[in-house]
PDB file of C-alpha atoms and ligand atoms in Angstrom:
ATOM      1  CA  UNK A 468     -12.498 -12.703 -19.679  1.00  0.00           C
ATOM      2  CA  UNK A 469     -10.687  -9.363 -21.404  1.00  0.00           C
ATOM      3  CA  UNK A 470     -12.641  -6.851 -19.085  1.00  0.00           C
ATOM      4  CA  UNK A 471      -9.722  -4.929 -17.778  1.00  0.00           C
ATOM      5  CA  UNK A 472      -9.916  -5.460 -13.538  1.00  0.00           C
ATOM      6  CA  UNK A 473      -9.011  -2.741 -11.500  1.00  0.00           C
ATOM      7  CA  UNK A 474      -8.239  -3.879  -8.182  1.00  0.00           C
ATOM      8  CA  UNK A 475      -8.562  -0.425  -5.679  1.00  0.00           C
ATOM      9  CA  UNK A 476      -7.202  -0.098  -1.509  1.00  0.00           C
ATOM     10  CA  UNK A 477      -9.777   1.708   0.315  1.00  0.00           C
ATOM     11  CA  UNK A 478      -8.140   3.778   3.070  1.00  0.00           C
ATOM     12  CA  UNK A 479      -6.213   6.490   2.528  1.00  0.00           C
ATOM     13  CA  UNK A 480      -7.396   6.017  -1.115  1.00  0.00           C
ATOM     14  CA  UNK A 481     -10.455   6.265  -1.490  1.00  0.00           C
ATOM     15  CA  UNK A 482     -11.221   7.751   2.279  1.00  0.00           C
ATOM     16  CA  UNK A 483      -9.418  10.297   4.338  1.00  0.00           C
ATOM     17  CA  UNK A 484      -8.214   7.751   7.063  1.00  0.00           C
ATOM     18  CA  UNK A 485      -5.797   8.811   8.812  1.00  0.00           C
ATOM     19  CA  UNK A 486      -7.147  12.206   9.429  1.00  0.00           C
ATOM     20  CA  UNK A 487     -10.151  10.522  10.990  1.00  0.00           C
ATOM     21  CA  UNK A 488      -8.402   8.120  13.020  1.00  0.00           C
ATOM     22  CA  UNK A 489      -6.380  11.034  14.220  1.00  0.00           C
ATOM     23  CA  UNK A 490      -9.109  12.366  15.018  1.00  0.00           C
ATOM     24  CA  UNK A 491     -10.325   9.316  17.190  1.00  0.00           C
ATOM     25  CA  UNK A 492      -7.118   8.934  18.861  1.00  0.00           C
ATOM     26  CA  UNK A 493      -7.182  12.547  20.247  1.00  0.00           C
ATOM     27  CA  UNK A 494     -10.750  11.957  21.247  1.00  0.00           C
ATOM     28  CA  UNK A 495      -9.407   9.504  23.509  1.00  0.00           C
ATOM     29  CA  UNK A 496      -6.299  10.977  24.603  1.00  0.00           C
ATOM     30  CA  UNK A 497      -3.696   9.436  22.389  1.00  0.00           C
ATOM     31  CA  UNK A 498      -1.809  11.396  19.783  1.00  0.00           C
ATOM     32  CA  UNK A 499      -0.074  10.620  16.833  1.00  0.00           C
ATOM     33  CA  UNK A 500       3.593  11.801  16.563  1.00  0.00           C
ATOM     34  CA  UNK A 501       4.176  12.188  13.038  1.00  0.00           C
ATOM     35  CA  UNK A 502       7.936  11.243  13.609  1.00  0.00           C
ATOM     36  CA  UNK A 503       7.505   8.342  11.123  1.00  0.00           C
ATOM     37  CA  UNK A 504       5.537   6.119   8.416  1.00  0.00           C
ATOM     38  CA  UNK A 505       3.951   3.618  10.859  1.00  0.00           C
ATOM     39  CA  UNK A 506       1.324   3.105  13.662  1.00  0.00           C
ATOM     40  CA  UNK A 507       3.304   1.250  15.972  1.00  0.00           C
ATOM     41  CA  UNK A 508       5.548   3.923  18.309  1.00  0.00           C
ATOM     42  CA  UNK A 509       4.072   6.602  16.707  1.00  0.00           C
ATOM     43  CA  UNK A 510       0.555   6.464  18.811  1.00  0.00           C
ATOM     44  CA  UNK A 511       1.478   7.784  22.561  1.00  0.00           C
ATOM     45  CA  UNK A 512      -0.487   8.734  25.775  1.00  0.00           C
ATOM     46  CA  UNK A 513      -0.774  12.226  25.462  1.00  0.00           C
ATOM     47  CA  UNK A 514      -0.228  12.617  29.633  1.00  0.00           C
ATOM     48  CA  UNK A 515       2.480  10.305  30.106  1.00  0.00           C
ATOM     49  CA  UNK A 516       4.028   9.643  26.576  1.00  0.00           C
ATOM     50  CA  UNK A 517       3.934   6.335  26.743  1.00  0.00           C
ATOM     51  CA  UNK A 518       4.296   4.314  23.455  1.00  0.00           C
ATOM     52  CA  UNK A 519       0.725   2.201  23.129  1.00  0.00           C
ATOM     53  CA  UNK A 520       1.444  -1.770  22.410  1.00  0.00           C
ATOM     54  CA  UNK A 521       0.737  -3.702  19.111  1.00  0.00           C
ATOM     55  CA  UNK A 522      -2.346  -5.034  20.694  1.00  0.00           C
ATOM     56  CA  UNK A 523      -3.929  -1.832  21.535  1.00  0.00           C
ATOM     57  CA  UNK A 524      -3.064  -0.214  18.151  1.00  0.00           C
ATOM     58  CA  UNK A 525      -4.758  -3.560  17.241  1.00  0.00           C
ATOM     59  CA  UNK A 526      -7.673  -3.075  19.573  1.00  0.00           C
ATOM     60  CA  UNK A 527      -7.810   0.796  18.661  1.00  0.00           C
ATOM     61  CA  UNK A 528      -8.018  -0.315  14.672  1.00  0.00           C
ATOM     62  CA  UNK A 529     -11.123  -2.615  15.699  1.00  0.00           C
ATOM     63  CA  UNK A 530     -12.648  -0.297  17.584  1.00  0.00           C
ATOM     64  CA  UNK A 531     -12.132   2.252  14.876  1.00  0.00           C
ATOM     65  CA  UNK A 532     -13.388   0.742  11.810  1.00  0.00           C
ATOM     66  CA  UNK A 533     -16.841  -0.532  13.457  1.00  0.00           C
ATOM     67  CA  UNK A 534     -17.966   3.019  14.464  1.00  0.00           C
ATOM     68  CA  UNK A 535     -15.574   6.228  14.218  1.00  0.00           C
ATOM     69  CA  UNK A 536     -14.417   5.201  10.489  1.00  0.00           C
ATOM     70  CA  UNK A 537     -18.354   6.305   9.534  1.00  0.00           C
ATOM     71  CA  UNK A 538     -17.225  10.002   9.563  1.00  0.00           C
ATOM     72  CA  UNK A 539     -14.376   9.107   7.314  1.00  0.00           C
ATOM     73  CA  UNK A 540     -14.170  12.182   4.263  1.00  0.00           C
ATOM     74  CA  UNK A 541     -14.242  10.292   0.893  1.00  0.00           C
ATOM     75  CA  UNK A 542     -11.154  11.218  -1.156  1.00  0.00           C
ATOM     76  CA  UNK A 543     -11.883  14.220  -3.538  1.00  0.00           C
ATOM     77  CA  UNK A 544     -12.521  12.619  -6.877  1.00  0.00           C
ATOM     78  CA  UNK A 545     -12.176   9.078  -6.156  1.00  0.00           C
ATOM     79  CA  UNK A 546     -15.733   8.269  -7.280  1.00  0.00           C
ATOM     80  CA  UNK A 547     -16.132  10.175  -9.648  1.00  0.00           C
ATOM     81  CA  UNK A 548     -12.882   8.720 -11.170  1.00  0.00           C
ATOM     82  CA  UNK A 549     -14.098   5.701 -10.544  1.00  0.00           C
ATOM     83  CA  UNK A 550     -17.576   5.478 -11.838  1.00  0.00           C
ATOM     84  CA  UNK A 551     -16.262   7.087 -15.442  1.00  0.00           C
ATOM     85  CA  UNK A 552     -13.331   4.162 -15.333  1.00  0.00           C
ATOM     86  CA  UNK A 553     -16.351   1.317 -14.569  1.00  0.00           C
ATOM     87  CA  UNK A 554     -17.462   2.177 -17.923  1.00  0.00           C
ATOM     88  CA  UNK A 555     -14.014   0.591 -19.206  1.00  0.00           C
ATOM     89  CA  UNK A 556     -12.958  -1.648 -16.333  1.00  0.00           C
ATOM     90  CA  UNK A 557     -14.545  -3.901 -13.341  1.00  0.00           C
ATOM     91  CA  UNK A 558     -13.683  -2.566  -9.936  1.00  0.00           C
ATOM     92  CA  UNK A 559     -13.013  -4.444  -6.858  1.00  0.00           C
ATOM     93  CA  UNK A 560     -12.276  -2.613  -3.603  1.00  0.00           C
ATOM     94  CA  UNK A 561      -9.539  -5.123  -1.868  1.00  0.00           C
ATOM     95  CA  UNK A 562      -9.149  -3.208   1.948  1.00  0.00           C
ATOM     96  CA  UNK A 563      -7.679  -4.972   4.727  1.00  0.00           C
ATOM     97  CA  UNK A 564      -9.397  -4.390   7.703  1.00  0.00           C
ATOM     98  CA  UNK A 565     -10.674  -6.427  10.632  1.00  0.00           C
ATOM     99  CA  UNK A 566     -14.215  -8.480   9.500  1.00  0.00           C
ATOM    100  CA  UNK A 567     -16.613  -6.922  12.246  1.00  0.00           C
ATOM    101  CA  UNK A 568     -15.899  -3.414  10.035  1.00  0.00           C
ATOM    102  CA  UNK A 569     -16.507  -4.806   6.860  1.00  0.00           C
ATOM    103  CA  UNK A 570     -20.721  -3.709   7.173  1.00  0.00           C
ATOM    104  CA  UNK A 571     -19.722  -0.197   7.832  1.00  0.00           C
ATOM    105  CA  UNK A 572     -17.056  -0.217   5.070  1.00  0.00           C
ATOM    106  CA  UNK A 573     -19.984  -1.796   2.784  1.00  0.00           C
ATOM    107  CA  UNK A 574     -22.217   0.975   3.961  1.00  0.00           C
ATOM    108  CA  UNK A 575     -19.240   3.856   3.651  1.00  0.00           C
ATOM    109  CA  UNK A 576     -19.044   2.877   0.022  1.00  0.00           C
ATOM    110  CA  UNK A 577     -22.696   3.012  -0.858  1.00  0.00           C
ATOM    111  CA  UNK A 578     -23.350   6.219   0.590  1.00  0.00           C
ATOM    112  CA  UNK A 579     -20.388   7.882  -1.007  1.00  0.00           C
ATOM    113  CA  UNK A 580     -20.956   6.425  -4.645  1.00  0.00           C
ATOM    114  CA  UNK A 581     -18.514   3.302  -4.312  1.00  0.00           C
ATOM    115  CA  UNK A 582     -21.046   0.164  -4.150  1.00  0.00           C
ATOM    116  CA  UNK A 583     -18.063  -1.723  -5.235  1.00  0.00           C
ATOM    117  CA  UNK A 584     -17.299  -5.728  -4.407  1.00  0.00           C
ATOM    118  CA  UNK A 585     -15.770  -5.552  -1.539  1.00  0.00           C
ATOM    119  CA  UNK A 586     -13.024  -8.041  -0.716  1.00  0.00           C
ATOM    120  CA  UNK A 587     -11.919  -7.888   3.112  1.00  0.00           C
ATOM    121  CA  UNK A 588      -8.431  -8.994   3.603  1.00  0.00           C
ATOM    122  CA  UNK A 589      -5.903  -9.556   6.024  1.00  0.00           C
ATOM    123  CA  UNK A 590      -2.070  -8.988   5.709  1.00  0.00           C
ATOM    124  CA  UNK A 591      -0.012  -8.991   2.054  1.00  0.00           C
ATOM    125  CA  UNK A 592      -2.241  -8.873  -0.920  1.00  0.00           C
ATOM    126  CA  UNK A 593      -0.591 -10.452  -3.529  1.00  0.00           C
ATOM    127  CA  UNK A 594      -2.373 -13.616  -3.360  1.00  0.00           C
ATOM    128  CA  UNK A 595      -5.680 -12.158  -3.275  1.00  0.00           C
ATOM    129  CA  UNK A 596      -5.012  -9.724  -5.937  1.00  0.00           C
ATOM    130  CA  UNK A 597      -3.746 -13.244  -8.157  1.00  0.00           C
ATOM    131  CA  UNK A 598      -6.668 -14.532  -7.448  1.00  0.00           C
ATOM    132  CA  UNK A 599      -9.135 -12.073  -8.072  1.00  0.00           C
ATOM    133  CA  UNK A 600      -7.278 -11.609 -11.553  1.00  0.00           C
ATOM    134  CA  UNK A 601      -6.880 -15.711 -12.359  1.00  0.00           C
ATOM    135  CA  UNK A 602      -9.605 -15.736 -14.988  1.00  0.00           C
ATOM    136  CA  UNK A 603      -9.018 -12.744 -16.852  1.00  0.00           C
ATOM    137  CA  UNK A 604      -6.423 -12.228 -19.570  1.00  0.00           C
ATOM    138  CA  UNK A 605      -7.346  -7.854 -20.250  1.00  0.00           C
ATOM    139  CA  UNK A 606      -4.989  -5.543 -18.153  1.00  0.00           C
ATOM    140  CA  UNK A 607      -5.008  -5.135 -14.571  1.00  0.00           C
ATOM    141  CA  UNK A 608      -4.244  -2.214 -12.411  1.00  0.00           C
ATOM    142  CA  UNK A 609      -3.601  -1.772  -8.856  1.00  0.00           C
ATOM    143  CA  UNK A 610      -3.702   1.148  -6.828  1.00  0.00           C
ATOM    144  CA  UNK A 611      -2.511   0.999  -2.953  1.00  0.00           C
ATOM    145  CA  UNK A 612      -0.732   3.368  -0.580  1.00  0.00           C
ATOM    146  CA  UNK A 613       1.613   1.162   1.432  1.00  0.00           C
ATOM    147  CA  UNK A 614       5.209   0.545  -0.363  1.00  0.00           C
ATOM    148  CA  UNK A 615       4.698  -3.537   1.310  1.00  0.00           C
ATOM    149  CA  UNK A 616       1.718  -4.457  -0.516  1.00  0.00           C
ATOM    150  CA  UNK A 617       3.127  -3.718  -4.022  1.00  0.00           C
ATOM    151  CA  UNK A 618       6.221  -5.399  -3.465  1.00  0.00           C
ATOM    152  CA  UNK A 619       3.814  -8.632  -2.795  1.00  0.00           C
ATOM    153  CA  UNK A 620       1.409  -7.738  -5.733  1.00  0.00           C
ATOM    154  CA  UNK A 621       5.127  -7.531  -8.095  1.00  0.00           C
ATOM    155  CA  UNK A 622       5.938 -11.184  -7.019  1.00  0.00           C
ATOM    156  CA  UNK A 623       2.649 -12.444  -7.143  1.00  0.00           C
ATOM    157  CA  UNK A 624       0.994 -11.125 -10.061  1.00  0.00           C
ATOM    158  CA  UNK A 625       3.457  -9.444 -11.545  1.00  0.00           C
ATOM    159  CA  UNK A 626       1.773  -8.056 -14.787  1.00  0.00           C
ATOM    160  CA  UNK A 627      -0.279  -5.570 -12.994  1.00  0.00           C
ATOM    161  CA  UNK A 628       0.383  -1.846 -13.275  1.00  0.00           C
ATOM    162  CA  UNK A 629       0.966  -0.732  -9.891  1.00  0.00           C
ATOM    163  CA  UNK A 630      -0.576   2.821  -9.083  1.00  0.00           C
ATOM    164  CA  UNK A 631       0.832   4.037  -5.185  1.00  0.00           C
ATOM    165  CA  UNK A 632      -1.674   6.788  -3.976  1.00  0.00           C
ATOM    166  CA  UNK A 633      -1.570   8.121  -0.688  1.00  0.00           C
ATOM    167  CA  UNK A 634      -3.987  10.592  -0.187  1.00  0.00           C
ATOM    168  CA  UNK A 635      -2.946  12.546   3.118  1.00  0.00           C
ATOM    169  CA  UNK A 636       0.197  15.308   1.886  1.00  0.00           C
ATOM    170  CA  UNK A 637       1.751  14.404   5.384  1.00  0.00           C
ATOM    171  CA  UNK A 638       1.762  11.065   5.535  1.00  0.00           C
ATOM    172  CA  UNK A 639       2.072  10.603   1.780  1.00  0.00           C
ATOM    173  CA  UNK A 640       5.242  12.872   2.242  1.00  0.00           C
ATOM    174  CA  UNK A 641       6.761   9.889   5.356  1.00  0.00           C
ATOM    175  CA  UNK A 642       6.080   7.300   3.331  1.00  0.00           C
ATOM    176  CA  UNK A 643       8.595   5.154   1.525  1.00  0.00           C
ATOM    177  CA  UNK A 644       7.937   5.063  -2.195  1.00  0.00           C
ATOM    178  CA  UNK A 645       7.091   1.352  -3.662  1.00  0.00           C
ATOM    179  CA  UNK A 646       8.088   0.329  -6.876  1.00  0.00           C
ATOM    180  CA  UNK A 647       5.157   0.443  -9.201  1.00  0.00           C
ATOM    181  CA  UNK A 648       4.644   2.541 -12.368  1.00  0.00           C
ATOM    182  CA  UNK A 649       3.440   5.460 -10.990  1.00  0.00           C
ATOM    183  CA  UNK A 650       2.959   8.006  -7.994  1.00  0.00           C
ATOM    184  CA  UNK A 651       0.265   9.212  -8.489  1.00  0.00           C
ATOM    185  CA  UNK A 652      -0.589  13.005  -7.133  1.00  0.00           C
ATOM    186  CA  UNK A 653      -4.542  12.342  -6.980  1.00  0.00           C
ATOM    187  CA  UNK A 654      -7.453  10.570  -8.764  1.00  0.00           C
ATOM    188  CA  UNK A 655      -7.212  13.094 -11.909  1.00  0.00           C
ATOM    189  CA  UNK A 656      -3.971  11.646 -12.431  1.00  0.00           C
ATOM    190  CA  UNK A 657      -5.258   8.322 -11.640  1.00  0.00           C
ATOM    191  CA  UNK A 658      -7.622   8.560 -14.349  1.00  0.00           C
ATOM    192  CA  UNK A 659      -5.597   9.714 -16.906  1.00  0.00           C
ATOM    193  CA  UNK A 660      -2.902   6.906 -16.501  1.00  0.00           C
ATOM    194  CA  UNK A 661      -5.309   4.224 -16.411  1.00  0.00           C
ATOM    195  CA  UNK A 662      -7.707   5.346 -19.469  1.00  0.00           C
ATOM    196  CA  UNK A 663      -4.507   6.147 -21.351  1.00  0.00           C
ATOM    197  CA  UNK A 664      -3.401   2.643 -20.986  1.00  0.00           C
ATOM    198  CA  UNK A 665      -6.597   1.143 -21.895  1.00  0.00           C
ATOM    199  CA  UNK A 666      -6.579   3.309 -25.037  1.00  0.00           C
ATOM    200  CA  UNK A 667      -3.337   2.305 -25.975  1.00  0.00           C
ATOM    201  CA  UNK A 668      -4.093  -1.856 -24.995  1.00  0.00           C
ATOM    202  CA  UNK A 669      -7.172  -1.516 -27.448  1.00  0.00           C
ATOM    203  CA  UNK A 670      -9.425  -1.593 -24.896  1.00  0.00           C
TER     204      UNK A 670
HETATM  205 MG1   MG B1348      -4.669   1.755   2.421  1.00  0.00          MG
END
């Protein structure tokens, strides 16, 4: 197969996660503190300040992604992007998030214009992201947010060009920068990277 693949993270890229899950936390009297790029000992107890464990920023991400993620704001321009690049490329939406959200997620993406495959995965995704490219010999791009999944995406499938996009200014601003081929600002930049390569591949 030449179709070019475009292999696409869901949150924070193509929905506004982290200001809804902010959102959720201060619904239930948690805070985020901003103070640095990462869940863990950055969620506290807004009364006593406590730090909140691994396993309830585990059990808040469950409980999050099987009802408050619904109110998640799609990222501005990410399907419209998206639906003028599936005229050039297939699109598969590779999110990791915990299997009991995966209807909603299905659902999120209909509703918003996104009726994408949907590939629900757990921890690094360079072995999925081989796999989902092993039959096809056309370009591959892949766009993600967090600097740890294109590292494994380099190793593993190393001919893919590697798009980081986060869309939230303030967390985007914490975040370390991966190594990939571009930063991208938003999805008109997105675009224009992506349809420029395919024009000058031949495809
Ligand atoms: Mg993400």
């Amino acid at each position: 197969m030449t179709r070019p693949l475009l292999i696409c993270d869901a949150d924070e890229v193509l929905f506004a996660f982290m200001e809804a899950f902010e959102a959720f936390l201060n619904d239930n009297g948690l805070h985020f503190t901003w103070a640095s790029f990462a869940l863990l000992g950055n969620i506290l107890e807004t009364g006593s300040g406590r730090a909140v464990s691994q396993d309830e920023v585990s059990a808040l991400l469950e409980a999050f992604f099987i009802g408050p993620a619904e109110h998640m704001r799609p990222v501005e321009r990410a399907a419209s992007t998206l639906q003028e690049l599936s005229a050039r490329c297939d699109i598969v939406i590779l999110s990791n998030l915990p299997q009991s959200g995966a209807p909603l997620r299905r659902r999120l993406l209909e509703r918003h214009g996104m009726a994408y495959p949907l590939h629900v995965n757990a921890g690094p995704k360079g072995k999925p992201a081989r796999h989902l490219a092993a039959t096809r010999q056309g370009p591959v791009f892949f766009i993600d947010d967090l600097a740890p999944h294109h590292r494994d995406v380099a190793r593993h499938l190393p001919r893919a060009q590697r798009i980081q996009f986060i869309a939230h200014p303030r967390l985007s601003a914490l975040a370390p920068k991966a190594d990939c081929h571009l930063h991208a600002r938003d999805w008109h930049q997105i675009g224009a990277f992506i349809g420029e390569a395919l024009d000058n591949g031949g495809y």
